[in-house]
JSON list of C-alpha atoms in Angstrom, two decimals:
[
{"chain": "A", "resi": 1, "resn": "MET", "atom": "CA", "xyz": [171.18, 4.54, 173.56]},
{"chain": "A", "resi": 2, "resn": "LEU", "atom": "CA", "xyz": [174.83, 5.46, 174.21]},
{"chain": "A", "resi": 3, "resn": "HIS", "atom": "CA", "xyz": [175.25, 8.08, 176.95]},
{"chain": "A", "resi": 4, "resn": "LEU", "atom": "CA", "xyz": [178.46, 10.09, 176.69]},
{"chain": "A", "resi": 5, "resn": "PRO", "atom": "CA", "xyz": [179.96, 12.14, 179.54]},
{"chain": "A", "resi": 6, "resn": "ALA", "atom": "CA", "xyz": [178.97, 15.82, 179.42]},
{"chain": "A", "resi": 7, "resn": "GLU", "atom": "CA", "xyz": [182.59, 16.93, 179.01]},
{"chain": "A", "resi": 8, "resn": "PHE", "atom": "CA", "xyz": [183.01, 14.78, 175.91]},
{"chain": "A", "resi": 9, "resn": "GLU", "atom": "CA", "xyz": [179.79, 16.10, 174.43]},
{"chain": "A", "resi": 10, "resn": "GLN", "atom": "CA", "xyz": [180.85, 19.71, 175.10]},
{"chain": "A", "resi": 11, "resn": "PHE", "atom": "CA", "xyz": [184.25, 19.03, 173.54]},
{"chain": "A", "resi": 12, "resn": "HIS", "atom": "CA", "xyz": [182.54, 17.62, 170.44]},
{"chain": "A", "resi": 13, "resn": "TRP", "atom": "CA", "xyz": [180.33, 20.73, 170.25]},
{"chain": "A", "resi": 14, "resn": "MET", "atom": "CA", "xyz": [183.38, 23.01, 170.51]},
{"chain": "A", "resi": 15, "resn": "VAL", "atom": "CA", "xyz": [185.13, 21.21, 167.65]},
{"chain": "A", "resi": 16, "resn": "ASP", "atom": "CA", "xyz": [181.94, 21.47, 165.57]},
{"chain": "A", "resi": 17, "resn": "ILE", "atom": "CA", "xyz": [181.64, 25.20, 166.31]},
{"chain": "A", "resi": 18, "resn": "VAL", "atom": "CA", "xyz": [185.29, 25.89, 165.40]},
{"chain": "A", "resi": 19, "resn": "GLN", "atom": "CA", "xyz": [184.96, 24.00, 162.12]},
{"chain": "A", "resi": 20, "resn": "ASN", "atom": "CA", "xyz": [181.63, 25.52, 161.07]},
{"chain": "A", "resi": 21, "resn": "VAL", "atom": "CA", "xyz": [181.60, 29.11, 162.37]},
{"chain": "A", "resi": 22, "resn": "ASP", "atom": "CA", "xyz": [181.34, 31.72, 159.60]},
{"chain": "A", "resi": 23, "resn": "MET", "atom": "CA", "xyz": [184.79, 33.16, 160.23]},
{"chain": "A", "resi": 24, "resn": "GLY", "atom": "CA", "xyz": [188.31, 31.94, 159.79]},
{"chain": "A", "resi": 25, "resn": "LEU", "atom": "CA", "xyz": [190.01, 30.54, 162.87]},
{"chain": "A", "resi": 26, "resn": "ILE", "atom": "CA", "xyz": [193.72, 29.75, 162.83]},
{"chain": "A", "resi": 27, "resn": "VAL", "atom": "CA", "xyz": [196.01, 28.90, 165.74]},
{"chain": "A", "resi": 28, "resn": "ILE", "atom": "CA", "xyz": [199.74, 29.51, 165.31]},
{"chain": "A", "resi": 29, "resn": "ASP", "atom": "CA", "xyz": [202.62, 28.85, 167.68]},
{"chain": "A", "resi": 30, "resn": "ARG", "atom": "CA", "xyz": [205.57, 31.15, 168.40]},
{"chain": "A", "resi": 31, "resn": "ASP", "atom": "CA", "xyz": [207.36, 29.77, 165.33]},
{"chain": "A", "resi": 32, "resn": "TYR", "atom": "CA", "xyz": [204.36, 30.88, 163.23]},
{"chain": "A", "resi": 33, "resn": "LYS", "atom": "CA", "xyz": [203.45, 27.28, 162.43]},
{"chain": "A", "resi": 34, "resn": "VAL", "atom": "CA", "xyz": [199.78, 26.49, 161.95]},
{"chain": "A", "resi": 35, "resn": "GLN", "atom": "CA", "xyz": [198.22, 24.34, 164.69]},
{"chain": "A", "resi": 36, "resn": "VAL", "atom": "CA", "xyz": [194.52, 24.73, 163.82]},
{"chain": "A", "resi": 37, "resn": "TRP", "atom": "CA", "xyz": [192.93, 25.53, 160.44]},
{"chain": "A", "resi": 38, "resn": "ASN", "atom": "CA", "xyz": [189.14, 25.63, 160.35]},
{"chain": "A", "resi": 39, "resn": "GLY", "atom": "CA", "xyz": [186.58, 24.90, 157.65]},
{"chain": "A", "resi": 40, "resn": "PHE", "atom": "CA", "xyz": [186.07, 28.57, 156.75]},
{"chain": "A", "resi": 41, "resn": "MET", "atom": "CA", "xyz": [189.77, 28.84, 155.88]},
{"chain": "A", "resi": 42, "resn": "THR", "atom": "CA", "xyz": [189.64, 25.64, 153.85]},
{"chain": "A", "resi": 43, "resn": "HIS", "atom": "CA", "xyz": [186.61, 26.87, 151.91]},
{"chain": "A", "resi": 44, "resn": "HIS", "atom": "CA", "xyz": [187.95, 30.36, 151.21]},
{"chain": "A", "resi": 45, "resn": "SER", "atom": "CA", "xyz": [191.66, 29.67, 150.68]},
{"chain": "A", "resi": 46, "resn": "GLY", "atom": "CA", "xyz": [191.31, 26.29, 148.98]},
{"chain": "A", "resi": 47, "resn": "LEU", "atom": "CA", "xyz": [193.99, 24.97, 151.34]},
{"chain": "A", "resi": 48, "resn": "GLN", "atom": "CA", "xyz": [193.06, 21.79, 153.22]},
{"chain": "A", "resi": 49, "resn": "SER", "atom": "CA", "xyz": [193.82, 21.63, 156.95]},
{"chain": "A", "resi": 50, "resn": "HIS", "atom": "CA", "xyz": [196.14, 18.63, 156.51]},
{"chain": "A", "resi": 51, "resn": "ASP", "atom": "CA", "xyz": [198.18, 20.74, 154.06]},
{"chain": "A", "resi": 52, "resn": "ALA", "atom": "CA", "xyz": [198.30, 23.76, 156.42]},
{"chain": "A", "resi": 53, "resn": "ILE", "atom": "CA", "xyz": [198.87, 22.24, 159.87]},
{"chain": "A", "resi": 54, "resn": "GLY", "atom": "CA", "xyz": [202.54, 22.16, 160.85]},
{"chain": "A", "resi": 55, "resn": "LYS", "atom": "CA", "xyz": [203.59, 24.57, 158.10]},
{"chain": "A", "resi": 56, "resn": "SER", "atom": "CA", "xyz": [204.84, 28.11, 158.51]},
{"chain": "A", "resi": 57, "resn": "LEU", "atom": "CA", "xyz": [202.28, 30.84, 157.81]},
{"chain": "A", "resi": 58, "resn": "PHE", "atom": "CA", "xyz": [204.92, 32.56, 155.67]},
{"chain": "A", "resi": 59, "resn": "GLU", "atom": "CA", "xyz": [205.48, 29.41, 153.63]},
{"chain": "A", "resi": 60, "resn": "LEU", "atom": "CA", "xyz": [201.74, 29.02, 153.02]},
{"chain": "A", "resi": 61, "resn": "PHE", "atom": "CA", "xyz": [201.15, 32.73, 152.32]},
{"chain": "A", "resi": 62, "resn": "PRO", "atom": "CA", "xyz": [204.36, 34.31, 151.01]},
{"chain": "A", "resi": 63, "resn": "GLU", "atom": "CA", "xyz": [202.45, 37.57, 150.42]},
{"chain": "A", "resi": 64, "resn": "ILE", "atom": "CA", "xyz": [202.42, 38.20, 154.19]},
{"chain": "A", "resi": 65, "resn": "PRO", "atom": "CA", "xyz": [205.33, 40.55, 155.01]},
{"chain": "A", "resi": 66, "resn": "GLU", "atom": "CA", "xyz": [207.14, 38.54, 157.68]},
{"chain": "A", "resi": 67, "resn": "GLU", "atom": "CA", "xyz": [208.71, 41.38, 159.69]},
{"chain": "A", "resi": 68, "resn": "TRP", "atom": "CA", "xyz": [205.50, 43.46, 159.63]},
{"chain": "A", "resi": 69, "resn": "PHE", "atom": "CA", "xyz": [203.42, 40.49, 160.83]},
{"chain": "A", "resi": 70, "resn": "LYS", "atom": "CA", "xyz": [205.90, 39.67, 163.60]},
{"chain": "A", "resi": 71, "resn": "ILE", "atom": "CA", "xyz": [205.59, 43.27, 164.83]},
{"chain": "A", "resi": 72, "resn": "LYS", "atom": "CA", "xyz": [201.77, 42.84, 164.87]},
{"chain": "A", "resi": 73, "resn": "THR", "atom": "CA", "xyz": [202.11, 39.67, 166.99]},
{"chain": "A", "resi": 74, "resn": "LYS", "atom": "CA", "xyz": [204.63, 41.13, 169.46]},
{"chain": "A", "resi": 75, "resn": "PRO", "atom": "CA", "xyz": [202.07, 42.77, 171.83]},
{"chain": "A", "resi": 76, "resn": "VAL", "atom": "CA", "xyz": [199.98, 39.59, 171.75]},
{"chain": "A", "resi": 77, "resn": "TYR", "atom": "CA", "xyz": [202.88, 37.39, 172.83]},
{"chain": "A", "resi": 78, "resn": "ASP", "atom": "CA", "xyz": [204.66, 39.92, 175.11]},
{"chain": "A", "resi": 79, "resn": "LEU", "atom": "CA", "xyz": [201.72, 41.70, 176.77]},
{"chain": "A", "resi": 80, "resn": "GLY", "atom": "CA", "xyz": [198.85, 39.27, 176.31]},
{"chain": "A", "resi": 81, "resn": "CYS", "atom": "CA", "xyz": [196.67, 41.83, 174.55]},
{"chain": "A", "resi": 82, "resn": "ARG", "atom": "CA", "xyz": [194.84, 41.67, 171.26]},
{"chain": "A", "resi": 83, "resn": "SER", "atom": "CA", "xyz": [196.12, 43.13, 168.03]},
{"chain": "A", "resi": 84, "resn": "PHE", "atom": "CA", "xyz": [194.03, 44.10, 165.01]},
{"chain": "A", "resi": 85, "resn": "ILE", "atom": "CA", "xyz": [194.46, 44.29, 161.26]},
{"chain": "A", "resi": 86, "resn": "THR", "atom": "CA", "xyz": [191.63, 46.02, 159.42]},
{"chain": "A", "resi": 87, "resn": "TRP", "atom": "CA", "xyz": [190.88, 45.95, 155.72]},
{"chain": "A", "resi": 88, "resn": "GLN", "atom": "CA", "xyz": [191.56, 49.71, 155.66]},
{"chain": "A", "resi": 89, "resn": "GLN", "atom": "CA", "xyz": [195.16, 49.12, 156.82]},
{"chain": "A", "resi": 90, "resn": "ARG", "atom": "CA", "xyz": [195.72, 46.14, 154.56]},
{"chain": "A", "resi": 91, "resn": "PRO", "atom": "CA", "xyz": [192.93, 44.76, 152.32]},
{"chain": "A", "resi": 92, "resn": "TYR", "atom": "CA", "xyz": [193.69, 41.17, 153.35]},
{"chain": "A", "resi": 93, "resn": "LEU", "atom": "CA", "xyz": [196.14, 39.12, 155.36]},
{"chain": "A", "resi": 94, "resn": "PHE", "atom": "CA", "xyz": [195.39, 35.87, 153.53]},
{"chain": "A", "resi": 95, "resn": "ARG", "atom": "CA", "xyz": [194.80, 36.06, 149.80]},
{"chain": "A", "resi": 96, "resn": "CYS", "atom": "CA", "xyz": [191.42, 34.31, 149.58]},
{"chain": "A", "resi": 97, "resn": "ARG", "atom": "CA", "xyz": [188.97, 34.25, 146.74]},
{"chain": "A", "resi": 98, "resn": "ASN", "atom": "CA", "xyz": [185.78, 36.25, 146.93]},
{"chain": "A", "resi": 99, "resn": "VAL", "atom": "CA", "xyz": [183.07, 33.60, 147.14]},
{"chain": "A", "resi": 100, "resn": "ARG", "atom": "CA", "xyz": [180.30, 35.98, 146.11]},
{"chain": "A", "resi": 101, "resn": "PRO", "atom": "CA", "xyz": [181.57, 37.21, 142.72]},
{"chain": "A", "resi": 102, "resn": "VAL", "atom": "CA", "xyz": [178.09, 38.03, 141.35]},
{"chain": "A", "resi": 103, "resn": "THR", "atom": "CA", "xyz": [176.89, 40.21, 144.21]},
{"chain": "A", "resi": 104, "resn": "GLN", "atom": "CA", "xyz": [180.27, 41.50, 145.35]},
{"chain": "A", "resi": 105, "resn": "ARG", "atom": "CA", "xyz": [182.61, 42.39, 142.54]},
{"chain": "A", "resi": 106, "resn": "ALA", "atom": "CA", "xyz": [186.05, 42.01, 144.07]},
{"chain": "A", "resi": 107, "resn": "ASP", "atom": "CA", "xyz": [189.05, 39.92, 143.08]},
{"chain": "A", "resi": 108, "resn": "PHE", "atom": "CA", "xyz": [189.69, 38.83, 146.67]},
{"chain": "A", "resi": 109, "resn": "MET", "atom": "CA", "xyz": [188.10, 38.76, 150.11]},
{"chain": "A", "resi": 110, "resn": "TYR", "atom": "CA", "xyz": [188.70, 41.91, 152.17]},
{"chain": "A", "resi": 111, "resn": "GLN", "atom": "CA", "xyz": [189.39, 40.94, 155.78]},
{"chain": "A", "resi": 112, "resn": "ASN", "atom": "CA", "xyz": [189.35, 42.19, 159.33]},
{"chain": "A", "resi": 113, "resn": "VAL", "atom": "CA", "xyz": [191.68, 40.11, 161.49]},
{"chain": "A", "resi": 114, "resn": "THR", "atom": "CA", "xyz": [192.00, 39.90, 165.27]},
{"chain": "A", "resi": 115, "resn": "LEU", "atom": "CA", "xyz": [195.08, 38.33, 166.85]},
{"chain": "A", "resi": 116, "resn": "ASN", "atom": "CA", "xyz": [194.22, 36.86, 170.25]},
{"chain": "A", "resi": 117, "resn": "PRO", "atom": "CA", "xyz": [196.54, 35.43, 172.92]},
{"chain": "A", "resi": 118, "resn": "MET", "atom": "CA", "xyz": [196.08, 31.82, 174.02]},
{"chain": "A", "resi": 119, "resn": "ARG", "atom": "CA", "xyz": [197.19, 31.17, 177.57]},
{"chain": "A", "resi": 120, "resn": "THR", "atom": "CA", "xyz": [198.32, 27.84, 178.97]},
{"chain": "A", "resi": 121, "resn": "PRO", "atom": "CA", "xyz": [196.90, 26.78, 182.37]},
{"chain": "A", "resi": 122, "resn": "THR", "atom": "CA", "xyz": [200.02, 28.39, 183.93]},
{"chain": "A", "resi": 123, "resn": "GLY", "atom": "CA", "xyz": [199.37, 31.70, 182.17]},
{"chain": "A", "resi": 124, "resn": "GLU", "atom": "CA", "xyz": [202.08, 31.46, 179.51]},
{"chain": "A", "resi": 125, "resn": "ILE", "atom": "CA", "xyz": [201.29, 32.56, 175.99]},
{"chain": "A", "resi": 126, "resn": "LYS", "atom": "CA", "xyz": [202.73, 29.95, 173.65]},
{"chain": "A", "resi": 127, "resn": "SER", "atom": "CA", "xyz": [200.23, 30.37, 170.82]},
{"chain": "A", "resi": 128, "resn": "LEU", "atom": "CA", "xyz": [197.81, 32.87, 169.40]},
{"chain": "A", "resi": 129, "resn": "PHE", "atom": "CA", "xyz": [194.67, 32.51, 167.38]},
{"chain": "A", "resi": 130, "resn": "LEU", "atom": "CA", "xyz": [193.62, 34.64, 164.48]},
{"chain": "A", "resi": 131, "resn": "SER", "atom": "CA", "xyz": [189.97, 35.28, 163.77]},
{"chain": "A", "resi": 132, "resn": "ILE", "atom": "CA", "xyz": [189.34, 36.36, 160.18]},
{"chain": "A", "resi": 133, "resn": "GLN", "atom": "CA", "xyz": [186.13, 38.12, 159.17]},
{"chain": "A", "resi": 134, "resn": "ASP", "atom": "CA", "xyz": [185.00, 38.63, 155.60]},
{"chain": "A", "resi": 135, "resn": "ALA", "atom": "CA", "xyz": [184.74, 42.43, 155.25]},
{"chain": "A", "resi": 136, "resn": "THR", "atom": "CA", "xyz": [184.20, 42.48, 151.47]},
{"chain": "A", "resi": 137, "resn": "ALA", "atom": "CA", "xyz": [180.63, 43.85, 151.61]},
{"chain": "A", "resi": 138, "resn": "GLU", "atom": "CA", "xyz": [181.71, 46.64, 153.97]},
{"chain": "A", "resi": 139, "resn": "ALA", "atom": "CA", "xyz": [184.78, 47.49, 151.88]},
{"chain": "A", "resi": 140, "resn": "LEU", "atom": "CA", "xyz": [182.86, 47.69, 148.61]},
{"chain": "A", "resi": 141, "resn": "ILE", "atom": "CA", "xyz": [180.27, 50.16, 149.90]},
{"chain": "A", "resi": 142, "resn": "SER", "atom": "CA", "xyz": [182.92, 52.48, 151.36]}
]
């Protein structure tokens, strides 16, 4: 039996978690180019990771108001704090299909989005990650 170092095994687990967690995870750099695109985003947007990585978020999703989104990211990059976008403020950031059309009658997935800073080992914030939650059920009962 092959015995792998614990660090390698933990790294493999982390990749598996990121790809299979039931929420969207996207990493973008300061130029708003996608660095990570997880399985949730592939499933819900229909956009494969190899088609998203390296592309501008605004090129992939032209419905995102560029100046508004840059203002939302400013405290994340400048202060290192989180920023939030709720479905009440804006029904969605990424136009994704509703995957439960029978039980949840909506034309799109309502979303809650958290923008999180990602620090380098020296403390710099060169990227941020977005976590996207499906808030459709919550939105439809409100």
